[in-house]
Structure formats: C-alpha cells, structure tokens
Amino acid sequence: MSSSCSRLSRVLVAIATALVSASSPCPQGWGPPGVQYGQPGRPVMLCCPGVSAGTPVNWFRDRESRLLQGPDSGLGNNLVLAQAHSTDEGIYICRTLDGELQGIVTLKLGYPPARPVVSCQSSNYENISCTWSPSQVSGLPTCYLTSYRMKMLPGIDQERANLSAWKPCPQDPLGNPRCVIYWAEFWSQYQMNVTEVNPLGASTCLLDIRFWDILRPDPPEGLRVESVPGYPQRLHATWTYPTSWPQKPHFTLKFRLQYRPAQHPAWSTVEPIDLEELITDAVAGLPHEVRVSARDFLDAGTWSAWSPVVLGTPGTESLTNEIPDAGKIHTQLVDSMAPSRPSLQPDLWPLDHRGPLGQMAVLLSLGVFSFLGLTAGALTLVFWLRLRWSRKDGIQKPGFLASMFPADKLPGIPDL
Ligand SMILES: *[C@@H]1O[C@H](CO)[C@@H](O)[C@H](O)[C@H]1NC(C)=O
Ligand SMILES: *[C@@H]1O[C@H](CO)[C@@H](O)[C@H](O)[C@H]1NC(C)=O
Ligand SMILES: *[C@@H]1O[C@H](CO)[C@@H](O)[C@H](O)[C@H]1NC(C)=O
C-alpha cells in the first residue's frame, strides 16, 4: 500500500509536469492501465492514449458506430463530456483520422477524497498507533499518505528544528488502515498528517497528539479470585500488569477493582495501588463477580477497559474460577436475600460493613492523615523521577525533551 502511495506521489508530480508541458501522453497512474476518472455532474475530459497531444481524433462509445466527437472539435486528442452521468461510465474508443491508430479508454466516475477520520491510541508509553477511515465513500481507488512530526514550541533552538521535520509514519504491512509512531517521547507533542488521495485529488486530516491525552493501558491480566480459609466474608484477588505495558521504573500503573454478588445490580469499587486486594465484606457462600482495570499512576490518559469478570465464592476452600450455571446463581441470590434479609435494598449491599471491616475503618481513619501526607510526597517524587528518567533516556534518543529544554542544556546529544 505504502509503495503504491509513493509511486502515486511520483505520478502526481508526473501529472503536474504533464499539465505544464502539454505535449506528453495521457496522465496515467491509477488502477488498471487505460482507466480515466471523473466526477458525476461535472465536466470530464478523456484523453486518447498513444497519440501526441493536439492530434485530431474521432471518438466513439465501444460497440457503437455513432460519432461522439469529430476532429473539428478543436480539442485535439481530448473528448469533453459537459456533465458526466453514471450512464457515461464505460469504454470509449478513439481513432486517428487515417484509422491507423486506435486507443481505448475506460471512464470511471466517483468523488474526490474527503478529510479522513483519524484517531490515535497508545496502550503503552512507547508507541502510538493511529487508525483512519474515510468520511465519505469516493468509489475510486484510494490510498493514504501518513506522516508525523514532533511539534516544537516557539523559541526553541533552531539547530534542533530538524527534529520537527515530517517523517513517514510506517503503515501496517498487511494493508490495515493503521500506522505506528515508534519510540515516541512521553512529554512531546506530535502532529499527525493523514492524507487521503484518489485520482481526483487529496484531502488532509491533521491531528495533534500527546501521550498524556491518548494513553490507555490494556486491561490487567491473570485475575484470580480465591476464598480465604477461615474467613467466610473474605475474597483475595490478584492480577498482573498487562503484557503490553513495559515495566520500567517510574511508569507504573494504578488499579481499580470492582466486585459484587453475581448478578447483583451494583458494583462496589476499591482502588488498590498494588497487584492484590483483600475483599472483607463479601457475602458468605455467594459467588461474587470481580473485575479490575488499570491507569497510568500519574493519571495520564484514561482507565483501561475492564478485565474479563472472574468469579469467586467466599467460605469455600477451593478455587472457584469456573463460571457456574447462571440460573443457579440467581436462585441462590434470591433465596439468600428473601427470607433472612427481607428489607435489604440492593444498593445497600456495598455499605453493609460489619465485623472486621468496621474495625478496619477506625484504623484506616487514624492512618488517613499520615497517608495523605505520604502520598503527596510520593507523587512528587515519582513525577520528578520520571522526568529525570526520561531526560536520561533522551541522551540515547536525540531530541528527547527538545520542546522543554534548549539543546545546550542537554549534554551529549548528537546532531541529526
Ligand atoms: C514499540 O515498538 C518497537 C519497535 O517495533 C518494539 O520493539 C517495542 O516492543 C514496542 N513497544 C511496546 C510496548 O510494544
Ligand atoms: C538539518 O537537516 C539538513 C538536511 O536534512 C542538514 O543538511 C542539516 O545539516 C541539518 N541541520 C542540523 C543542525 O542537524
Ligand atoms: C500532509 O501530507 C500531504 C501528503 O504527503 C502533503 O501534501 C501535505 O502538504 C501535508 N500537509 C501538511 C500541513 O503538512
């Protein structure tokens, strides 16, 4: 696809040259040889291939003897249709007056490109993937030119302006509408250019992108939910980082975990910072649904999608990761709710804190002030470390933080 597009760029140049010199054969470059293009409702000019510009010819429709346009039209080897209609699509024949040379042209009608719809995503802090789709069907052979550049802030050292040159964004080799900016820099802003090109023209979508806006991790993986022997209200959940998230210092994830008795309408939500959570207010004997999602620790981007739901039942000794028959769960739920807790509202379930959790709440509130202080300190530290880490990394990757620091403040960066 990209190779056909680079061929196309050359063709566009060729067309421009042809229009200027007006003595070359017909512009050609899209689709099968001999196909020319026009737009419904607009004038269309066909060009007789194989004869030099200006040579008078006779034009016919294929398999029709009626003369469409004779040599006295003043249009040379061109045929003009004042207003193309879908019935004009098809094969045209042109002949020189001596009948010696005959050219065949196929007319195909469609629309010029419209600005494509582009969106960019990243499930890690290294590569940005951009996808696009047409905003209008042109009905014509189409390709997309993709490029990007790093955006420079005004006042940046001009020696480093080369970093902001446009570079091609490599497209998916299988032809899917996707290209990837590899090794993008976390704190930099990029500009993406996706240009839809077809025989009737080109239309560009420009998009500004930053990791800070588009980062969306994949859901956490390997979620396991286990009962805790001897504690009929407890469930212990563990999970791992998504494999697509490179685990380097200062780029950590935080998590959000939800749980509820199976098929209960309301989820309870907690925000563990680590890779595990102890649920202490589960309903003994009932299967519970648990799911977890992730987000960059500094709140860049958005929360990931939820992981697939995993079931666990407190008060049983065995692992219960298999999914029980849905009808059975429902009956269990209704049975256990109806006779023993007739007045209980569904929404009150998550608030039904008793026993161990009540004591924990007291402890928690005691710890809250010191915790808040610690958190603020830790966040500042992580932020600073990430900045420092990025900066160190930038020494191997020229241009890092270019938009934040002048070149002379970053030692060891080679010129490009
Ligand atoms: C980003 O792309 C590079 C180059 O293909 C690859 O080596 C790297 O693993 C990618 N990073 C992630 C997190 O997938
Ligand atoms: C910028 O790029 C041009 C060619 O692309 C090169 O000639 C020039 O030396 C580069 N300038 C710097 C400062 O790297
Ligand atoms: C976007 O890319 C197209 C095709 O490469 C190019 O013709 C156009 O000038 C670019 N637009 C901008 C604003 O750079």
PDB file of N, CA, C and O in Angstrom, residues 216-271:
ATOM      1  N   ARG A 216      -3.926   4.700  27.044  1.00  0.00           N
ATOM      2  CA  ARG A 216      -4.971   3.847  27.617  1.00  0.00           C
ATOM      3  C   ARG A 216      -4.425   2.428  27.701  1.00  0.00           C
ATOM      4  O   ARG A 216      -4.353   1.722  26.683  1.00  0.00           O
ATOM      5  N   PRO A 217      -4.022   2.012  28.908  1.00  0.00           N
ATOM      6  CA  PRO A 217      -3.438   0.676  29.024  1.00  0.00           C
ATOM      7  C   PRO A 217      -4.441  -0.391  28.624  1.00  0.00           C
ATOM      8  O   PRO A 217      -5.654  -0.157  28.615  1.00  0.00           O
ATOM      9  N   ASP A 218      -3.920  -1.573  28.291  1.00  0.00           N
ATOM     10  CA  ASP A 218      -4.795  -2.733  28.132  1.00  0.00           C
ATOM     11  C   ASP A 218      -5.236  -3.176  29.528  1.00  0.00           C
ATOM     12  O   ASP A 218      -4.598  -2.824  30.518  1.00  0.00           O
ATOM     13  N   PRO A 219      -6.322  -3.951  29.626  1.00  0.00           N
ATOM     14  CA  PRO A 219      -6.775  -4.376  30.961  1.00  0.00           C
ATOM     15  C   PRO A 219      -5.727  -5.258  31.636  1.00  0.00           C
ATOM     16  O   PRO A 219      -4.964  -5.941  30.952  1.00  0.00           O
ATOM     17  N   PRO A 220      -5.683  -5.228  32.975  1.00  0.00           N
ATOM     18  CA  PRO A 220      -4.799  -6.133  33.700  1.00  0.00           C
ATOM     19  C   PRO A 220      -5.104  -7.581  33.317  1.00  0.00           C
ATOM     20  O   PRO A 220      -6.202  -7.884  32.852  1.00  0.00           O
ATOM     21  N   GLU A 221      -4.126  -8.440  33.526  1.00  0.00           N
ATOM     22  CA  GLU A 221      -4.286  -9.839  33.113  1.00  0.00           C
ATOM     23  C   GLU A 221      -4.166 -10.769  34.312  1.00  0.00           C
ATOM     24  O   GLU A 221      -3.754 -10.367  35.393  1.00  0.00           O
ATOM     25  N   GLY A 222      -4.518 -12.031  34.102  1.00  0.00           N
ATOM     26  CA  GLY A 222      -4.289 -13.075  35.098  1.00  0.00           C
ATOM     27  C   GLY A 222      -5.048 -12.872  36.390  1.00  0.00           C
ATOM     28  O   GLY A 222      -4.566 -13.257  37.456  1.00  0.00           O
ATOM     29  N   LEU A 223      -6.246 -12.284  36.314  1.00  0.00           N
ATOM     30  CA  LEU A 223      -7.022 -12.066  37.546  1.00  0.00           C
ATOM     31  C   LEU A 223      -7.429 -13.405  38.164  1.00  0.00           C
ATOM     32  O   LEU A 223      -7.957 -14.277  37.485  1.00  0.00           O
ATOM     33  N   ARG A 224      -7.122 -13.563  39.465  1.00  0.00           N
ATOM     34  CA  ARG A 224      -7.512 -14.767  40.222  1.00  0.00           C
ATOM     35  C   ARG A 224      -8.244 -14.323  41.478  1.00  0.00           C
ATOM     36  O   ARG A 224      -7.833 -13.357  42.122  1.00  0.00           O
ATOM     37  N   VAL A 225      -9.310 -15.014  41.787  1.00  0.00           N
ATOM     38  CA  VAL A 225     -10.070 -14.688  42.991  1.00  0.00           C
ATOM     39  C   VAL A 225     -10.166 -15.936  43.843  1.00  0.00           C
ATOM     40  O   VAL A 225     -10.633 -16.966  43.376  1.00  0.00           O
ATOM     41  N   GLU A 226      -9.694 -15.833  45.090  1.00  0.00           N
ATOM     42  CA  GLU A 226      -9.668 -17.016  45.958  1.00  0.00           C
ATOM     43  C   GLU A 226     -10.345 -16.711  47.286  1.00  0.00           C
ATOM     44  O   GLU A 226     -10.282 -15.578  47.769  1.00  0.00           O
ATOM     45  N   SER A 227     -10.961 -17.743  47.846  1.00  0.00           N
ATOM     46  CA  SER A 227     -11.513 -17.576  49.185  1.00  0.00           C
ATOM     47  C   SER A 227     -10.364 -17.625  50.183  1.00  0.00           C
ATOM     48  O   SER A 227      -9.274 -18.091  49.875  1.00  0.00           O
ATOM     49  N   VAL A 228     -10.642 -17.087  51.391  1.00  0.00           N
ATOM     50  CA  VAL A 228      -9.613 -17.106  52.425  1.00  0.00           C
ATOM     51  C   VAL A 228     -10.086 -18.072  53.512  1.00  0.00           C
ATOM     52  O   VAL A 228     -11.085 -17.805  54.176  1.00  0.00           O
ATOM     53  N   PRO A 229      -9.406 -19.205  53.678  1.00  0.00           N
ATOM     54  CA  PRO A 229      -9.869 -20.214  54.642  1.00  0.00           C
ATOM     55  C   PRO A 229     -10.036 -19.608  56.033  1.00  0.00           C
ATOM     56  O   PRO A 229      -9.173 -18.851  56.495  1.00  0.00           O
ATOM     57  N   GLY A 230     -11.189 -19.903  56.642  1.00  0.00           N
ATOM     58  CA  GLY A 230     -11.440 -19.410  57.986  1.00  0.00           C
ATOM     59  C   GLY A 230     -12.107 -18.041  58.023  1.00  0.00           C
ATOM     60  O   GLY A 230     -12.495 -17.561  59.079  1.00  0.00           O
ATOM     61  N   TYR A 231     -12.226 -17.359  56.857  1.00  0.00           N
ATOM     62  CA  TYR A 231     -12.886 -16.051  56.793  1.00  0.00           C
ATOM     63  C   TYR A 231     -14.016 -16.088  55.777  1.00  0.00           C
ATOM     64  O   TYR A 231     -13.790 -15.888  54.584  1.00  0.00           O
ATOM     65  N   PRO A 232     -15.234 -16.349  56.228  1.00  0.00           N
ATOM     66  CA  PRO A 232     -16.347 -16.578  55.283  1.00  0.00           C
ATOM     67  C   PRO A 232     -16.768 -15.321  54.524  1.00  0.00           C
ATOM     68  O   PRO A 232     -17.597 -15.405  53.629  1.00  0.00           O
ATOM     69  N   GLN A 233     -16.236 -14.131  54.864  1.00  0.00           N
ATOM     70  CA  GLN A 233     -16.621 -12.912  54.136  1.00  0.00           C
ATOM     71  C   GLN A 233     -15.481 -12.361  53.303  1.00  0.00           C
ATOM     72  O   GLN A 233     -15.558 -11.252  52.794  1.00  0.00           O
ATOM     73  N   ARG A 234     -14.411 -13.143  53.190  1.00  0.00           N
ATOM     74  CA  ARG A 234     -13.233 -12.586  52.514  1.00  0.00           C
ATOM     75  C   ARG A 234     -12.980 -13.245  51.161  1.00  0.00           C
ATOM     76  O   ARG A 234     -13.217 -14.445  50.979  1.00  0.00           O
ATOM     77  N   LEU A 235     -12.508 -12.410  50.254  1.00  0.00           N
ATOM     78  CA  LEU A 235     -12.020 -12.900  48.964  1.00  0.00           C
ATOM     79  C   LEU A 235     -10.681 -12.227  48.707  1.00  0.00           C
ATOM     80  O   LEU A 235     -10.510 -11.032  48.974  1.00  0.00           O
ATOM     81  N   HIS A 236      -9.750 -12.978  48.194  1.00  0.00           N
ATOM     82  CA  HIS A 236      -8.439 -12.421  47.901  1.00  0.00           C
ATOM     83  C   HIS A 236      -8.253 -12.409  46.386  1.00  0.00           C
ATOM     84  O   HIS A 236      -8.328 -13.449  45.735  1.00  0.00           O
ATOM     85  N   ALA A 237      -8.048 -11.207  45.808  1.00  0.00           N
ATOM     86  CA  ALA A 237      -7.904 -11.087  44.353  1.00  0.00           C
ATOM     87  C   ALA A 237      -6.475 -10.696  44.018  1.00  0.00           C
ATOM     88  O   ALA A 237      -5.884  -9.831  44.676  1.00  0.00           O
ATOM     89  N   THR A 238      -5.908 -11.336  42.995  1.00  0.00           N
ATOM     90  CA  THR A 238      -4.580 -10.963  42.499  1.00  0.00           C
ATOM     91  C   THR A 238      -4.629 -10.857  40.986  1.00  0.00           C
ATOM     92  O   THR A 238      -5.503 -11.443  40.344  1.00  0.00           O
ATOM     93  N   TRP A 239      -3.734 -10.076  40.420  1.00  0.00           N
ATOM     94  CA  TRP A 239      -3.675  -9.900  38.958  1.00  0.00           C
ATOM     95  C   TRP A 239      -2.271  -9.470  38.584  1.00  0.00           C
ATOM     96  O   TRP A 239      -1.426  -9.267  39.461  1.00  0.00           O
ATOM     97  N   THR A 240      -2.030  -9.329  37.297  1.00  0.00           N
ATOM     98  CA  THR A 240      -0.706  -8.890  36.845  1.00  0.00           C
ATOM     99  C   THR A 240      -0.855  -7.707  35.893  1.00  0.00           C
ATOM    100  O   THR A 240      -1.945  -7.402  35.419  1.00  0.00           O
ATOM    101  N   TYR A 241       0.276  -7.045  35.621  1.00  0.00           N
ATOM    102  CA  TYR A 241       0.298  -5.968  34.629  1.00  0.00           C
ATOM    103  C   TYR A 241      -0.104  -6.533  33.259  1.00  0.00           C
ATOM    104  O   TYR A 241       0.196  -7.684  32.970  1.00  0.00           O
ATOM    105  N   PRO A 242      -0.744  -5.706  32.412  1.00  0.00           N
ATOM    106  CA  PRO A 242      -0.963  -6.153  31.032  1.00  0.00           C
ATOM    107  C   PRO A 242       0.396  -6.371  30.360  1.00  0.00           C
ATOM    108  O   PRO A 242       1.329  -5.606  30.607  1.00  0.00           O
ATOM    109  N   THR A 243       0.517  -7.404  29.548  1.00  0.00           N
ATOM    110  CA  THR A 243       1.826  -7.704  28.950  1.00  0.00           C
ATOM    111  C   THR A 243       2.272  -6.602  27.993  1.00  0.00           C
ATOM    112  O   THR A 243       3.456  -6.465  27.720  1.00  0.00           O
ATOM    113  N   SER A 244       1.312  -5.794  27.502  1.00  0.00           N
ATOM    114  CA  SER A 244       1.703  -4.743  26.565  1.00  0.00           C
ATOM    115  C   SER A 244       2.328  -3.537  27.271  1.00  0.00           C
ATOM    116  O   SER A 244       2.780  -2.614  26.609  1.00  0.00           O
ATOM    117  N   TRP A 245       2.325  -3.538  28.594  1.00  0.00           N
ATOM    118  CA  TRP A 245       2.859  -2.382  29.331  1.00  0.00           C
ATOM    119  C   TRP A 245       4.303  -2.686  29.748  1.00  0.00           C
ATOM    120  O   TRP A 245       4.533  -3.538  30.592  1.00  0.00           O
ATOM    121  N   PRO A 246       5.288  -1.979  29.157  1.00  0.00           N
ATOM    122  CA  PRO A 246       6.675  -2.261  29.524  1.00  0.00           C
ATOM    123  C   PRO A 246       6.904  -1.862  30.976  1.00  0.00           C
ATOM    124  O   PRO A 246       6.575  -0.745  31.364  1.00  0.00           O
ATOM    125  N   GLN A 247       7.443  -2.778  31.768  1.00  0.00           N
ATOM    126  CA  GLN A 247       7.602  -2.478  33.186  1.00  0.00           C
ATOM    127  C   GLN A 247       8.956  -1.861  33.428  1.00  0.00           C
ATOM    128  O   GLN A 247       9.960  -2.544  33.534  1.00  0.00           O
ATOM    129  N   LYS A 248       8.948  -0.530  33.466  1.00  0.00           N
ATOM    130  CA  LYS A 248      10.172   0.197  33.784  1.00  0.00           C
ATOM    131  C   LYS A 248       9.873   1.062  34.993  1.00  0.00           C
ATOM    132  O   LYS A 248       8.729   1.411  35.247  1.00  0.00           O
ATOM    133  N   PRO A 249      10.916   1.421  35.731  1.00  0.00           N
ATOM    134  CA  PRO A 249      10.681   2.260  36.891  1.00  0.00           C
ATOM    135  C   PRO A 249      10.015   3.573  36.477  1.00  0.00           C
ATOM    136  O   PRO A 249      10.254   4.049  35.375  1.00  0.00           O
ATOM    137  N   HIS A 250       9.215   4.116  37.308  1.00  0.00           N
ATOM    138  CA  HIS A 250       8.588   5.435  37.139  1.00  0.00           C
ATOM    139  C   HIS A 250       7.464   5.436  36.108  1.00  0.00           C
ATOM    140  O   HIS A 250       6.890   6.478  35.837  1.00  0.00           O
ATOM    141  N   PHE A 251       7.177   4.296  35.484  1.00  0.00           N
ATOM    142  CA  PHE A 251       5.983   4.219  34.641  1.00  0.00           C
ATOM    143  C   PHE A 251       5.112   3.091  35.187  1.00  0.00           C
ATOM    144  O   PHE A 251       5.009   2.024  34.586  1.00  0.00           O
ATOM    145  N   THR A 252       4.532   3.333  36.349  1.00  0.00           N
ATOM    146  CA  THR A 252       3.736   2.282  36.979  1.00  0.00           C
ATOM    147  C   THR A 252       2.258   2.505  36.711  1.00  0.00           C
ATOM    148  O   THR A 252       1.842   3.561  36.237  1.00  0.00           O
ATOM    149  N   LEU A 253       1.478   1.486  37.002  1.00  0.00           N
ATOM    150  CA  LEU A 253       0.027   1.573  36.845  1.00  0.00           C
ATOM    151  C   LEU A 253      -0.627   1.579  38.211  1.00  0.00           C
ATOM    152  O   LEU A 253      -0.082   1.051  39.183  1.00  0.00           O
ATOM    153  N   LYS A 254      -1.781   2.207  38.280  1.00  0.00           N
ATOM    154  CA  LYS A 254      -2.624   2.019  39.455  1.00  0.00           C
ATOM    155  C   LYS A 254      -3.874   1.272  39.000  1.00  0.00           C
ATOM    156  O   LYS A 254      -4.119   1.144  37.799  1.00  0.00           O
ATOM    157  N   PHE A 255      -4.656   0.785  39.958  1.00  0.00           N
ATOM    158  CA  PHE A 255      -5.740  -0.122  39.593  1.00  0.00           C
ATOM    159  C   PHE A 255      -7.048   0.261  40.249  1.00  0.00           C
ATOM    160  O   PHE A 255      -7.086   1.012  41.225  1.00  0.00           O
ATOM    161  N   ARG A 256      -8.102  -0.285  39.669  1.00  0.00           N
ATOM    162  CA  ARG A 256      -9.450  -0.090  40.182  1.00  0.00           C
ATOM    163  C   ARG A 256     -10.089  -1.463  40.159  1.00  0.00           C
ATOM    164  O   ARG A 256     -10.037  -2.141  39.117  1.00  0.00           O
ATOM    165  N   LEU A 257     -10.637  -1.900  41.288  1.00  0.00           N
ATOM    166  CA  LEU A 257     -11.236  -3.232  41.343  1.00  0.00           C
ATOM    167  C   LEU A 257     -12.705  -3.110  41.718  1.00  0.00           C
ATOM    168  O   LEU A 257     -13.072  -2.289  42.569  1.00  0.00           O
ATOM    169  N   GLN A 258     -13.537  -3.883  41.043  1.00  0.00           N
ATOM    170  CA  GLN A 258     -14.969  -3.897  41.370  1.00  0.00           C
ATOM    171  C   GLN A 258     -15.410  -5.314  41.694  1.00  0.00           C
ATOM    172  O   GLN A 258     -14.918  -6.276  41.107  1.00  0.00           O
ATOM    173  N   TYR A 259     -16.345  -5.419  42.633  1.00  0.00           N
ATOM    174  CA  TYR A 259     -16.876  -6.744  42.970  1.00  0.00           C
ATOM    175  C   TYR A 259     -18.336  -6.615  43.368  1.00  0.00           C
ATOM    176  O   TYR A 259     -18.795  -5.544  43.799  1.00  0.00           O
ATOM    177  N   ARG A 260     -19.076  -7.707  43.217  1.00  0.00           N
ATOM    178  CA  ARG A 260     -20.483  -7.742  43.615  1.00  0.00           C
ATOM    179  C   ARG A 260     -20.922  -9.196  43.632  1.00  0.00           C
ATOM    180  O   ARG A 260     -20.362 -10.020  42.906  1.00  0.00           O
ATOM    181  N   PRO A 261     -21.937  -9.499  44.439  1.00  0.00           N
ATOM    182  CA  PRO A 261     -22.514 -10.838  44.339  1.00  0.00           C
ATOM    183  C   PRO A 261     -23.005 -11.022  42.904  1.00  0.00           C
ATOM    184  O   PRO A 261     -23.525 -10.090  42.305  1.00  0.00           O
ATOM    185  N   ALA A 262     -22.819 -12.203  42.344  1.00  0.00           N
ATOM    186  CA  ALA A 262     -23.144 -12.422  40.938  1.00  0.00           C
ATOM    187  C   ALA A 262     -24.554 -11.936  40.629  1.00  0.00           C
ATOM    188  O   ALA A 262     -25.493 -12.199  41.382  1.00  0.00           O
ATOM    189  N   GLN A 263     -24.699 -11.178  39.576  1.00  0.00           N
ATOM    190  CA  GLN A 263     -25.961 -10.650  39.072  1.00  0.00           C
ATOM    191  C   GLN A 263     -26.613  -9.599  39.964  1.00  0.00           C
ATOM    192  O   GLN A 263     -27.713  -9.157  39.709  1.00  0.00           O
ATOM    193  N   HIS A 264     -25.935  -9.180  40.984  1.00  0.00           N
ATOM    194  CA  HIS A 264     -26.399  -8.050  41.779  1.00  0.00           C
ATOM    195  C   HIS A 264     -26.205  -6.784  40.943  1.00  0.00           C
ATOM    196  O   HIS A 264     -25.232  -6.678  40.223  1.00  0.00           O
ATOM    197  N   PRO A 265     -27.151  -5.808  41.029  1.00  0.00           N
ATOM    198  CA  PRO A 265     -27.028  -4.665  40.121  1.00  0.00           C
ATOM    199  C   PRO A 265     -25.851  -3.736  40.414  1.00  0.00           C
ATOM    200  O   PRO A 265     -25.329  -3.117  39.493  1.00  0.00           O
ATOM    201  N   ALA A 266     -25.448  -3.587  41.664  1.00  0.00           N
ATOM    202  CA  ALA A 266     -24.464  -2.541  41.982  1.00  0.00           C
ATOM    203  C   ALA A 266     -23.093  -3.128  42.275  1.00  0.00           C
ATOM    204  O   ALA A 266     -22.953  -4.127  42.977  1.00  0.00           O
ATOM    205  N   TRP A 267     -22.062  -2.468  41.714  1.00  0.00           N
ATOM    206  CA  TRP A 267     -20.682  -2.864  41.989  1.00  0.00           C
ATOM    207  C   TRP A 267     -20.157  -2.073  43.186  1.00  0.00           C
ATOM    208  O   TRP A 267     -20.486  -0.906  43.358  1.00  0.00           O
ATOM    209  N   SER A 268     -19.313  -2.681  43.984  1.00  0.00           N
ATOM    210  CA  SER A 268     -18.502  -1.948  44.947  1.00  0.00           C
ATOM    211  C   SER A 268     -17.146  -1.725  44.310  1.00  0.00           C
ATOM    212  O   SER A 268     -16.623  -2.607  43.641  1.00  0.00           O
ATOM    213  N   THR A 269     -16.599  -0.515  44.508  1.00  0.00           N
ATOM    214  CA  THR A 269     -15.328  -0.184  43.856  1.00  0.00           C
ATOM    215  C   THR A 269     -14.265   0.143  44.890  1.00  0.00           C
ATOM    216  O   THR A 269     -14.530   0.868  45.853  1.00  0.00           O
ATOM    217  N   VAL A 270     -13.082  -0.394  44.702  1.00  0.00           N
ATOM    218  CA  VAL A 270     -11.937  -0.012  45.536  1.00  0.00           C
ATOM    219  C   VAL A 270     -10.769   0.303  44.604  1.00  0.00           C
ATOM    220  O   VAL A 270     -10.761  -0.090  43.446  1.00  0.00           O
ATOM    221  N   GLU A 271      -9.787   1.073  45.118  1.00  0.00           N
ATOM    222  CA  GLU A 271      -8.638   1.432  44.290  1.00  0.00           C
ATOM    223  C   GLU A 271      -7.354   0.924  44.912  1.00  0.00           C
ATOM    224  O   GLU A 271      -6.640   1.661  45.598  1.00  0.00           O
TER     225      GLU A 271
END
